[in-house]
PDB file of C-alpha atoms in Angstrom:
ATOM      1  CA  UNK A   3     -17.762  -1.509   6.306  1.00 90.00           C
ATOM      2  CA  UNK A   4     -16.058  -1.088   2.932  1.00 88.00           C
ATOM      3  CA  UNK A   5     -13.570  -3.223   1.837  1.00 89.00           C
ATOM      4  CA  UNK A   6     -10.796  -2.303  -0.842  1.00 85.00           C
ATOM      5  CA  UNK A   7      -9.083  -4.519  -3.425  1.00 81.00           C
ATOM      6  CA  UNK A   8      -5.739  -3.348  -3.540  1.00 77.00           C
ATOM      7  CA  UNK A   9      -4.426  -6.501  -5.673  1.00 73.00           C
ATOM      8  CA  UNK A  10      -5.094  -5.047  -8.903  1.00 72.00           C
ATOM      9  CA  UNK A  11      -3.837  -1.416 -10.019  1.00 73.00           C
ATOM     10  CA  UNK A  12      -1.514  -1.213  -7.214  1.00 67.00           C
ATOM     11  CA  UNK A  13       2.149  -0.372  -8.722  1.00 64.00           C
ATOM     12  CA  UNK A  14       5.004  -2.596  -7.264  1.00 62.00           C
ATOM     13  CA  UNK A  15       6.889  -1.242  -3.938  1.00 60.00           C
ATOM     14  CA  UNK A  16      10.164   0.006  -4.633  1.00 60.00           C
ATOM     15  CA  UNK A  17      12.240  -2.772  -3.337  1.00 60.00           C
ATOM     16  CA  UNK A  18      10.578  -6.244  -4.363  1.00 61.00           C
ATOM     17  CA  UNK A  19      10.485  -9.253  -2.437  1.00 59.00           C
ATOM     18  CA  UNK A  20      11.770 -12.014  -2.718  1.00 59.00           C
ATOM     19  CA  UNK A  21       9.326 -13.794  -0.340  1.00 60.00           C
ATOM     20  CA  UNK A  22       8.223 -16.200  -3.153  1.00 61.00           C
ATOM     21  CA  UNK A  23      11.334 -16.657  -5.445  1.00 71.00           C
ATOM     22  CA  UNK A  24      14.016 -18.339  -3.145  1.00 70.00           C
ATOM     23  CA  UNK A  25      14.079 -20.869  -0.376  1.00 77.00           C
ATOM     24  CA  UNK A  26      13.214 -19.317   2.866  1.00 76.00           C
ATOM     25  CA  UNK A  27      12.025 -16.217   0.599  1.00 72.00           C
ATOM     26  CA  UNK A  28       9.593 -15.089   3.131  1.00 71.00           C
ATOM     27  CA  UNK A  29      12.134 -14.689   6.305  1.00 75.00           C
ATOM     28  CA  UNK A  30      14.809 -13.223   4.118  1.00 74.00           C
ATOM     29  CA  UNK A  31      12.758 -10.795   2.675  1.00 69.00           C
ATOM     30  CA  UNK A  32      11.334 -10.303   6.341  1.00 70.00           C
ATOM     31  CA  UNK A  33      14.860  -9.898   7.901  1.00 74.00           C
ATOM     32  CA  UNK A  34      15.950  -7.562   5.070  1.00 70.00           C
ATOM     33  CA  UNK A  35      13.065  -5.214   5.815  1.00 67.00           C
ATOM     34  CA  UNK A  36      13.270  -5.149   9.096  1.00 68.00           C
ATOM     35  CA  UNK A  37      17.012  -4.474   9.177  1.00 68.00           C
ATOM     36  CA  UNK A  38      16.743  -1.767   6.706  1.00 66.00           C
ATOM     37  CA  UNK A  39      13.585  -0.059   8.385  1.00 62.00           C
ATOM     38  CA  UNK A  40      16.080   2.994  10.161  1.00 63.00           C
ATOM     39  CA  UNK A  41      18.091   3.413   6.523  1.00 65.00           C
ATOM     40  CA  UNK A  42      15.314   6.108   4.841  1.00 64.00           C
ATOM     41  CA  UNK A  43      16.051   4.397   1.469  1.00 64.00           C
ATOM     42  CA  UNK A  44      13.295   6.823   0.144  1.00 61.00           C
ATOM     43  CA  UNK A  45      16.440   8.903  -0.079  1.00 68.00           C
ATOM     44  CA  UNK A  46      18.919   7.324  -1.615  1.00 67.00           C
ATOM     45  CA  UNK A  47      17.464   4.149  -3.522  1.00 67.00           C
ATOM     46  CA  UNK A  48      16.143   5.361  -6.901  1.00 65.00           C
ATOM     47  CA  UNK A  49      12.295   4.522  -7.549  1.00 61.00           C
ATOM     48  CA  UNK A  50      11.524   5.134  -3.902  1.00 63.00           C
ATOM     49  CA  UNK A  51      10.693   8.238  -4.348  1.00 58.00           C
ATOM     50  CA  UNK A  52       7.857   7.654  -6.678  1.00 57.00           C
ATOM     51  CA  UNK A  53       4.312   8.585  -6.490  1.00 63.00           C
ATOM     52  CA  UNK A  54       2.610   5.559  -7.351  1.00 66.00           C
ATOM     53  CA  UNK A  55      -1.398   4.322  -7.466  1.00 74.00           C
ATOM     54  CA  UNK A  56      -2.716   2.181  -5.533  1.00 78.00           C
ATOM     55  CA  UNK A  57      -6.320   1.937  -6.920  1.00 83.00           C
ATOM     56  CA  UNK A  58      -7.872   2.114 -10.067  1.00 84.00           C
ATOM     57  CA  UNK A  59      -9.614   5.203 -11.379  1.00 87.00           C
ATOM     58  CA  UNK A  60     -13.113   3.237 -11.218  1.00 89.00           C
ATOM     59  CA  UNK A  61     -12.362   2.044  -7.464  1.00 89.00           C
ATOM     60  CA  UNK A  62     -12.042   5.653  -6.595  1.00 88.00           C
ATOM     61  CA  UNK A  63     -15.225   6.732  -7.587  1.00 93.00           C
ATOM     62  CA  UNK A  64     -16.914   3.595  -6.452  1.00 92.00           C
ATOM     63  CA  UNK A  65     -15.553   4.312  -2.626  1.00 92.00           C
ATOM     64  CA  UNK A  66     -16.238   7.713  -2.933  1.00 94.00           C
ATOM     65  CA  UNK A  67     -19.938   7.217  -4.353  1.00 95.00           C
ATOM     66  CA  UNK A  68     -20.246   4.646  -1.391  1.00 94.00           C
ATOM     67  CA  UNK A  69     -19.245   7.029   1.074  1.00 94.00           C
ATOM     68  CA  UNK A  70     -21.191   9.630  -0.235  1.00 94.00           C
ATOM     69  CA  UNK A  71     -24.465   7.785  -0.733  1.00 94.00           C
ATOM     70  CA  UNK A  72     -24.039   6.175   2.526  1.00 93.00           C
ATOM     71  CA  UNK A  73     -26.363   6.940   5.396  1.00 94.00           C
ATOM     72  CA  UNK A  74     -24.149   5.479   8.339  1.00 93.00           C
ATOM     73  CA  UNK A  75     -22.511   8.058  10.475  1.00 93.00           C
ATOM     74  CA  UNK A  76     -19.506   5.922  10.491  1.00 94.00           C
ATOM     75  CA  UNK A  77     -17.772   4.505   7.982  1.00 94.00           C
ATOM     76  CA  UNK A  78     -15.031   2.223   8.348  1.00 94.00           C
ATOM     77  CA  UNK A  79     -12.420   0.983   5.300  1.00 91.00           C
ATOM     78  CA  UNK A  80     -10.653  -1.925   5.540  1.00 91.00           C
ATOM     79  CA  UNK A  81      -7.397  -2.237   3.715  1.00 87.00           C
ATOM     80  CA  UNK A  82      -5.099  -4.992   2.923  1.00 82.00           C
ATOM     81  CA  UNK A  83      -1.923  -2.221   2.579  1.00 80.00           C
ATOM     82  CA  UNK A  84      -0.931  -0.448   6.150  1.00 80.00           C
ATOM     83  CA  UNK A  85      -1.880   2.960   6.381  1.00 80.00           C
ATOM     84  CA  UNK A  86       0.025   3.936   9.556  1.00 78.00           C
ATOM     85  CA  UNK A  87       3.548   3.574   8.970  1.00 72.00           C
ATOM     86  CA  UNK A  88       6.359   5.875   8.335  1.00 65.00           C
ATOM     87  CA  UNK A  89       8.842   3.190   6.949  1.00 65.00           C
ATOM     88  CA  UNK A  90      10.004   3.365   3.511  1.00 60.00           C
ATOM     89  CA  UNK A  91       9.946   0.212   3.177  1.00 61.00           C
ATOM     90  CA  UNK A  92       7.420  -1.657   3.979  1.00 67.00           C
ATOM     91  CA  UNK A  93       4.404  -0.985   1.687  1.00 70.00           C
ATOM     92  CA  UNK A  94       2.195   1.529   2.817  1.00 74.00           C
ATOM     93  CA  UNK A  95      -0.306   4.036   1.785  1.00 75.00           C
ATOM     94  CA  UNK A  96       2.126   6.833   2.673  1.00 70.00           C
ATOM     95  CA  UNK A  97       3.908   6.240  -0.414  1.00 64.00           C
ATOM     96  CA  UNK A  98       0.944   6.783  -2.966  1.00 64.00           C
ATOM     97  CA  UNK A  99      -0.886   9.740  -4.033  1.00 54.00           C
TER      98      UNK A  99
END
């Protein structure tokens, strides 16, 4: 089991939060999501379309030397950022490289 660390060269999404700046942040920012999900602001909201990182250059290498060097026949990598969404925007690993 690998786990990532996706805190620290990950670029910001391209519609911030505002989860931990204002009262209620985190069910605003929630709501706002949520009601936006069906807009496709990839399309129209400029820095959506970006093609950002989400790890470091050294965090690369050490997954892949782990996965290469690795005798287990399955491998399984645990990530704090979804990887199976289509929604533009909530933070996934669809929208980096």
């Amino acid at each position: 089991v690998l786990f990532l660390d996706t805190r620290w060269f990950r670029e910001d999404h391209c519609l911030p939060s505002v989860a931990a700046s204002v009262p209620l942040g985190a069910g605003i920012s929630c709501i706002t999501r949520w009601l936006t999900a069906g807009l496709r602001l990839d399309k129209w909201v400029p820095g959506c379309q970006k093609e950002g990182t989400i790890l470091g250059e050294e965090q690369w290498k050490w997954l892949e030397n782990e996965i290469s060097d690795s005798k287990a026949e399955v491998h399984i990598v645990v990530s704090s950022v979804q990887v199976l969404t289509s929604s533009p925007v909530i933070e996934s690993w669809g929208h980096f490289p």
